[in-house]
mmCIF file with all atom_site columns, C-alpha atoms in Angstrom:
data_model
loop_
_atom_site.group_PDB
_atom_site.id
_atom_site.type_symbol
_atom_site.label_atom_id
_atom_site.label_alt_id
_atom_site.label_comp_id
_atom_site.label_asym_id
_atom_site.label_entity_id
_atom_site.label_seq_id
_atom_site.pdbx_PDB_ins_code
_atom_site.Cartn_x
_atom_site.Cartn_y
_atom_site.Cartn_z
_atom_site.occupancy
_atom_site.B_iso_or_equiv
_atom_site.pdbx_formal_charge
_atom_site.auth_seq_id
_atom_site.auth_comp_id
_atom_site.auth_asym_id
_atom_site.auth_atom_id
_atom_site.pdbx_PDB_model_num
ATOM 1   C CA . MET A 1 1   ? 10.835 -4.540  -12.898 1.00 61.00 ? 433 MET A CA 1
ATOM 2   C CA . ARG A 1 2   ? 14.566 -4.059  -12.958 1.00 68.00 ? 434 ARG A CA 1
ATOM 3   C CA . GLY A 1 3   ? 16.650 -7.209  -13.344 1.00 77.00 ? 435 GLY A CA 1
ATOM 4   C CA . LEU A 1 4   ? 13.727 -9.329  -14.537 1.00 90.00 ? 436 LEU A CA 1
ATOM 5   C CA . THR A 1 5   ? 12.431 -10.493 -17.884 1.00 92.00 ? 437 THR A CA 1
ATOM 6   C CA . ALA A 1 6   ? 8.938  -9.419  -18.910 1.00 94.00 ? 438 ALA A CA 1
ATOM 7   C CA . ALA A 1 7   ? 7.613  -12.909 -18.180 1.00 96.00 ? 439 ALA A CA 1
ATOM 8   C CA . GLN A 1 8   ? 9.252  -12.964 -14.730 1.00 96.00 ? 440 GLN A CA 1
ATOM 9   C CA . ALA A 1 9   ? 7.825  -9.523  -13.940 1.00 95.00 ? 441 ALA A CA 1
ATOM 10  C CA . ASP A 1 10  ? 4.355  -10.753 -14.924 1.00 97.00 ? 442 ASP A CA 1
ATOM 11  C CA . ASP A 1 11  ? 4.769  -13.825 -12.683 1.00 97.00 ? 443 ASP A CA 1
ATOM 12  C CA . ILE A 1 12  ? 5.775  -11.596 -9.779  1.00 97.00 ? 444 ILE A CA 1
ATOM 13  C CA . ARG A 1 13  ? 2.841  -9.243  -10.326 1.00 97.00 ? 445 ARG A CA 1
ATOM 14  C CA . GLN A 1 14  ? 0.549  -12.280 -10.266 1.00 98.00 ? 446 GLN A CA 1
ATOM 15  C CA . ALA A 1 15  ? 2.205  -13.542 -7.054  1.00 98.00 ? 447 ALA A CA 1
ATOM 16  C CA . LEU A 1 16  ? 1.682  -10.146 -5.422  1.00 98.00 ? 448 LEU A CA 1
ATOM 17  C CA . HIS A 1 17  ? -1.967 -10.152 -6.488  1.00 97.00 ? 449 HIS A CA 1
ATOM 18  C CA . THR A 1 18  ? -2.466 -13.709 -5.176  1.00 97.00 ? 450 THR A CA 1
ATOM 19  C CA . ALA A 1 19  ? -0.842 -12.877 -1.829  1.00 97.00 ? 451 ALA A CA 1
ATOM 20  C CA . GLU A 1 20  ? -3.078 -9.816  -1.494  1.00 96.00 ? 452 GLU A CA 1
ATOM 21  C CA . ARG A 1 21  ? -6.239 -11.689 -2.407  1.00 96.00 ? 453 ARG A CA 1
ATOM 22  C CA . ARG A 1 22  ? -5.551 -14.581 -0.033  1.00 94.00 ? 454 ARG A CA 1
ATOM 23  C CA . SER A 1 23  ? -4.304 -12.607 2.954   1.00 95.00 ? 455 SER A CA 1
ATOM 24  C CA . GLY A 1 24  ? -6.262 -9.364  2.682   1.00 95.00 ? 456 GLY A CA 1
ATOM 25  C CA . LEU A 1 25  ? -3.002 -7.414  3.081   1.00 97.00 ? 457 LEU A CA 1
ATOM 26  C CA . ARG A 1 26  ? -1.483 -5.081  0.515   1.00 97.00 ? 458 ARG A CA 1
ATOM 27  C CA . PHE A 1 27  ? 1.878  -6.241  -0.873  1.00 97.00 ? 459 PHE A CA 1
ATOM 28  C CA . GLY A 1 28  ? 4.387  -3.969  -2.550  1.00 96.00 ? 460 GLY A CA 1
ATOM 29  C CA . LEU A 1 29  ? 7.777  -4.621  -4.137  1.00 97.00 ? 461 LEU A CA 1
ATOM 30  C CA . PHE A 1 30  ? 10.533 -2.182  -4.997  1.00 96.00 ? 462 PHE A CA 1
ATOM 31  C CA . ILE A 1 31  ? 13.732 -3.224  -6.728  1.00 95.00 ? 463 ILE A CA 1
ATOM 32  C CA . GLY A 1 32  ? 16.368 -0.535  -6.940  1.00 93.00 ? 464 GLY A CA 1
ATOM 33  C CA . GLU A 1 33  ? 18.874 1.524   -5.031  1.00 93.00 ? 465 GLU A CA 1
ATOM 34  C CA . PRO A 1 34  ? 17.962 3.273   -1.800  1.00 94.00 ? 466 PRO A CA 1
ATOM 35  C CA . VAL A 1 35  ? 18.199 6.990   -1.284  1.00 91.00 ? 467 VAL A CA 1
ATOM 36  C CA . GLY A 1 36  ? 19.862 7.158   2.116   1.00 89.00 ? 468 GLY A CA 1
ATOM 37  C CA . GLY A 1 37  ? 20.030 4.124   4.368   1.00 92.00 ? 469 GLY A CA 1
ATOM 38  C CA . ARG A 1 38  ? 18.399 0.933   3.115   1.00 94.00 ? 470 ARG A CA 1
ATOM 39  C CA . ARG A 1 39  ? 16.071 0.372   6.096   1.00 96.00 ? 471 ARG A CA 1
ATOM 40  C CA . HIS A 1 40  ? 15.095 4.037   6.277   1.00 97.00 ? 472 HIS A CA 1
ATOM 41  C CA . PHE A 1 41  ? 14.347 4.065   2.544   1.00 97.00 ? 473 PHE A CA 1
ATOM 42  C CA . ALA A 1 42  ? 12.199 0.918   2.834   1.00 97.00 ? 474 ALA A CA 1
ATOM 43  C CA . GLU A 1 43  ? 10.270 2.466   5.726   1.00 97.00 ? 475 GLU A CA 1
ATOM 44  C CA . ARG A 1 44  ? 9.673  5.619   3.641   1.00 97.00 ? 476 ARG A CA 1
ATOM 45  C CA . LEU A 1 45  ? 8.357  3.484   0.774   1.00 97.00 ? 477 LEU A CA 1
ATOM 46  C CA . HIS A 1 46  ? 5.998  1.813   3.220   1.00 97.00 ? 478 HIS A CA 1
ATOM 47  C CA . ALA A 1 47  ? 4.857  5.113   4.733   1.00 97.00 ? 479 ALA A CA 1
ATOM 48  C CA . ALA A 1 48  ? 4.154  6.456   1.231   1.00 97.00 ? 480 ALA A CA 1
ATOM 49  C CA . LEU A 1 49  ? 1.263  3.984   1.055   1.00 96.00 ? 481 LEU A CA 1
ATOM 50  C CA . GLY A 1 50  ? -0.611 6.383   3.317   1.00 96.00 ? 482 GLY A CA 1
ATOM 51  C CA . PRO A 1 51  ? -3.868 4.963   4.693   1.00 97.00 ? 483 PRO A CA 1
ATOM 52  C CA . ASP A 1 52  ? -3.009 1.492   3.327   1.00 96.00 ? 484 ASP A CA 1
ATOM 53  C CA . ALA A 1 53  ? 0.269  1.337   5.293   1.00 98.00 ? 485 ALA A CA 1
ATOM 54  C CA . PRO A 1 54  ? -1.090 -0.410  8.429   1.00 98.00 ? 486 PRO A CA 1
ATOM 55  C CA . ASP A 1 55  ? -2.273 -3.361  6.333   1.00 97.00 ? 487 ASP A CA 1
ATOM 56  C CA . ALA A 1 56  ? 0.737  -3.408  3.990   1.00 98.00 ? 488 ALA A CA 1
ATOM 57  C CA . VAL A 1 57  ? 3.927  -5.377  3.474   1.00 98.00 ? 489 VAL A CA 1
ATOM 58  C CA . VAL A 1 58  ? 6.734  -3.807  1.454   1.00 98.00 ? 490 VAL A CA 1
ATOM 59  C CA . ILE A 1 59  ? 9.639  -5.841  0.115   1.00 98.00 ? 491 ILE A CA 1
ATOM 60  C CA . PHE A 1 60  ? 12.643 -3.737  -0.903  1.00 97.00 ? 492 PHE A CA 1
ATOM 61  C CA . VAL A 1 61  ? 15.505 -5.350  -2.826  1.00 96.00 ? 493 VAL A CA 1
ATOM 62  C CA . ASP A 1 62  ? 18.738 -3.400  -3.261  1.00 94.00 ? 494 ASP A CA 1
ATOM 63  C CA . LEU A 1 63  ? 20.504 -5.253  -6.074  1.00 88.00 ? 495 LEU A CA 1
ATOM 64  C CA . THR A 1 64  ? 23.575 -3.024  -6.079  1.00 87.00 ? 496 THR A CA 1
ATOM 65  C CA . GLY A 1 65  ? 24.053 -3.102  -2.314  1.00 87.00 ? 497 GLY A CA 1
ATOM 66  C CA . ARG A 1 66  ? 22.976 -6.737  -2.107  1.00 88.00 ? 498 ARG A CA 1
ATOM 67  C CA . GLY A 1 67  ? 20.359 -6.031  0.548   1.00 93.00 ? 499 GLY A CA 1
ATOM 68  C CA . LEU A 1 68  ? 16.782 -6.910  1.374   1.00 96.00 ? 500 LEU A CA 1
ATOM 69  C CA . GLU A 1 69  ? 14.269 -5.295  3.697   1.00 97.00 ? 501 GLU A CA 1
ATOM 70  C CA . ILE A 1 70  ? 10.738 -6.374  4.578   1.00 98.00 ? 502 ILE A CA 1
ATOM 71  C CA . VAL A 1 71  ? 8.587  -3.711  6.241   1.00 98.00 ? 503 VAL A CA 1
ATOM 72  C CA . THR A 1 72  ? 5.186  -4.537  7.746   1.00 97.00 ? 504 THR A CA 1
ATOM 73  C CA . GLY A 1 73  ? 2.471  -2.169  8.909   1.00 97.00 ? 505 GLY A CA 1
ATOM 74  C CA . ALA A 1 74  ? 0.937  -2.332  12.380  1.00 96.00 ? 506 ALA A CA 1
ATOM 75  C CA . ASN A 1 75  ? -1.955 -4.606  11.373  1.00 95.00 ? 507 ASN A CA 1
ATOM 76  C CA . ALA A 1 76  ? 0.169  -6.744  9.068   1.00 96.00 ? 508 ALA A CA 1
ATOM 77  C CA . ARG A 1 77  ? 2.716  -7.238  11.866  1.00 95.00 ? 509 ARG A CA 1
ATOM 78  C CA . ARG A 1 78  ? 0.084  -9.032  13.940  1.00 94.00 ? 510 ARG A CA 1
ATOM 79  C CA . ARG A 1 79  ? 0.012  -11.715 11.240  1.00 93.00 ? 511 ARG A CA 1
ATOM 80  C CA . LEU A 1 80  ? 3.629  -11.612 10.115  1.00 94.00 ? 512 LEU A CA 1
ATOM 81  C CA . SER A 1 81  ? 6.064  -11.818 13.007  1.00 92.00 ? 513 SER A CA 1
ATOM 82  C CA . ASP A 1 82  ? 9.596  -10.499 12.752  1.00 93.00 ? 514 ASP A CA 1
ATOM 83  C CA . GLY A 1 83  ? 10.788 -14.105 13.020  1.00 94.00 ? 515 GLY A CA 1
ATOM 84  C CA . ALA A 1 84  ? 8.658  -15.231 10.079  1.00 94.00 ? 516 ALA A CA 1
ATOM 85  C CA . CYS A 1 85  ? 9.862  -12.275 7.984   1.00 96.00 ? 517 CYS A CA 1
ATOM 86  C CA . ARG A 1 86  ? 13.463 -13.021 8.937   1.00 96.00 ? 518 ARG A CA 1
ATOM 87  C CA . LEU A 1 87  ? 13.162 -16.669 7.843   1.00 96.00 ? 519 LEU A CA 1
ATOM 88  C CA . VAL A 1 88  ? 11.550 -15.680 4.552   1.00 97.00 ? 520 VAL A CA 1
ATOM 89  C CA . ALA A 1 89  ? 14.245 -13.031 3.989   1.00 96.00 ? 521 ALA A CA 1
ATOM 90  C CA . MET A 1 90  ? 17.005 -15.587 4.590   1.00 96.00 ? 522 MET A CA 1
ATOM 91  C CA . SER A 1 91  ? 15.495 -17.948 2.007   1.00 96.00 ? 523 SER A CA 1
ATOM 92  C CA . MET A 1 92  ? 15.109 -15.116 -0.463  1.00 97.00 ? 524 MET A CA 1
ATOM 93  C CA . ALA A 1 93  ? 18.706 -13.980 0.090   1.00 95.00 ? 525 ALA A CA 1
ATOM 94  C CA . THR A 1 94  ? 19.933 -17.517 -0.533  1.00 96.00 ? 526 THR A CA 1
ATOM 95  C CA . ALA A 1 95  ? 18.142 -17.601 -3.891  1.00 95.00 ? 527 ALA A CA 1
ATOM 96  C CA . PHE A 1 96  ? 19.479 -14.143 -4.754  1.00 94.00 ? 528 PHE A CA 1
ATOM 97  C CA . SER A 1 97  ? 23.034 -15.205 -3.888  1.00 93.00 ? 529 SER A CA 1
ATOM 98  C CA . VAL A 1 98  ? 22.959 -17.881 -6.607  1.00 94.00 ? 530 VAL A CA 1
ATOM 99  C CA . GLY A 1 99  ? 21.512 -15.454 -9.144  1.00 92.00 ? 531 GLY A CA 1
ATOM 100 C CA . ASP A 1 100 ? 17.855 -16.454 -8.866  1.00 95.00 ? 532 ASP A CA 1
ATOM 101 C CA . LEU A 1 101 ? 16.169 -13.089 -8.347  1.00 95.00 ? 533 LEU A CA 1
ATOM 102 C CA . ALA A 1 102 ? 12.799 -14.151 -9.750  1.00 97.00 ? 534 ALA A CA 1
ATOM 103 C CA . GLY A 1 103 ? 12.736 -17.422 -7.820  1.00 97.00 ? 535 GLY A CA 1
ATOM 104 C CA . GLY A 1 104 ? 13.638 -15.689 -4.562  1.00 97.00 ? 536 GLY A CA 1
ATOM 105 C CA . LEU A 1 105 ? 10.956 -13.054 -5.064  1.00 98.00 ? 537 LEU A CA 1
ATOM 106 C CA . LEU A 1 106 ? 8.289  -15.608 -6.008  1.00 98.00 ? 538 LEU A CA 1
ATOM 107 C CA . TYR A 1 107 ? 9.136  -17.747 -2.992  1.00 98.00 ? 539 TYR A CA 1
ATOM 108 C CA . GLY A 1 108 ? 9.227  -14.771 -0.617  1.00 98.00 ? 540 GLY A CA 1
ATOM 109 C CA . ILE A 1 109 ? 5.947  -13.266 -1.757  1.00 98.00 ? 541 ILE A CA 1
ATOM 110 C CA . ALA A 1 110 ? 4.175  -16.629 -1.588  1.00 97.00 ? 542 ALA A CA 1
ATOM 111 C CA . ALA A 1 111 ? 5.649  -17.483 1.812   1.00 97.00 ? 543 ALA A CA 1
ATOM 112 C CA . LEU A 1 112 ? 4.716  -14.104 3.322   1.00 97.00 ? 544 LEU A CA 1
ATOM 113 C CA . GLY A 1 113 ? 1.208  -14.435 1.895   1.00 96.00 ? 545 GLY A CA 1
ATOM 114 C CA . GLU A 1 114 ? 0.896  -17.943 3.350   1.00 94.00 ? 546 GLU A CA 1
ATOM 115 C CA . HIS A 1 115 ? 2.123  -16.872 6.792   1.00 91.00 ? 547 HIS A CA 1
ATOM 116 C CA . ALA A 1 116 ? -0.332 -13.959 6.807   1.00 92.00 ? 548 ALA A CA 1
ATOM 117 C CA . THR A 1 117 ? -3.205 -16.151 5.639   1.00 89.00 ? 549 THR A CA 1
ATOM 118 C CA . ALA A 1 118 ? -2.519 -18.844 8.237   1.00 74.00 ? 550 ALA A CA 1
ATOM 119 C CA . ARG A 1 119 ? -2.774 -16.262 11.029  1.00 65.00 ? 551 ARG A CA 1
ATOM 120 C CA . ARG A 1 120 ? -5.864 -14.578 9.653   1.00 59.00 ? 552 ARG A CA 1
#
């Protein structure tokens, strides 16, 4: 994963797995530059999940453009409100702004997983 050490990438993979196991949703992460608009690109990443998309959450981090998008599928949205995603995104962005990419990602993945599990 771009911008992360091997150990940090392993921790993030484990966090994604834990969030999926606990919530029953599929979690995906993409770190890179968008092709086209950031939101549109994140939505295309989400749609590329095909039949898994309704139960999926995609986190897209644009390091160059300093942006973050969280896209939820129709079923996932019932358990992760826009407000909850917005609060998580703000906390993640704060961590990113002080150079803590791994910490922001770990927090965000765990928080989204917790929110989704609580509303299960």
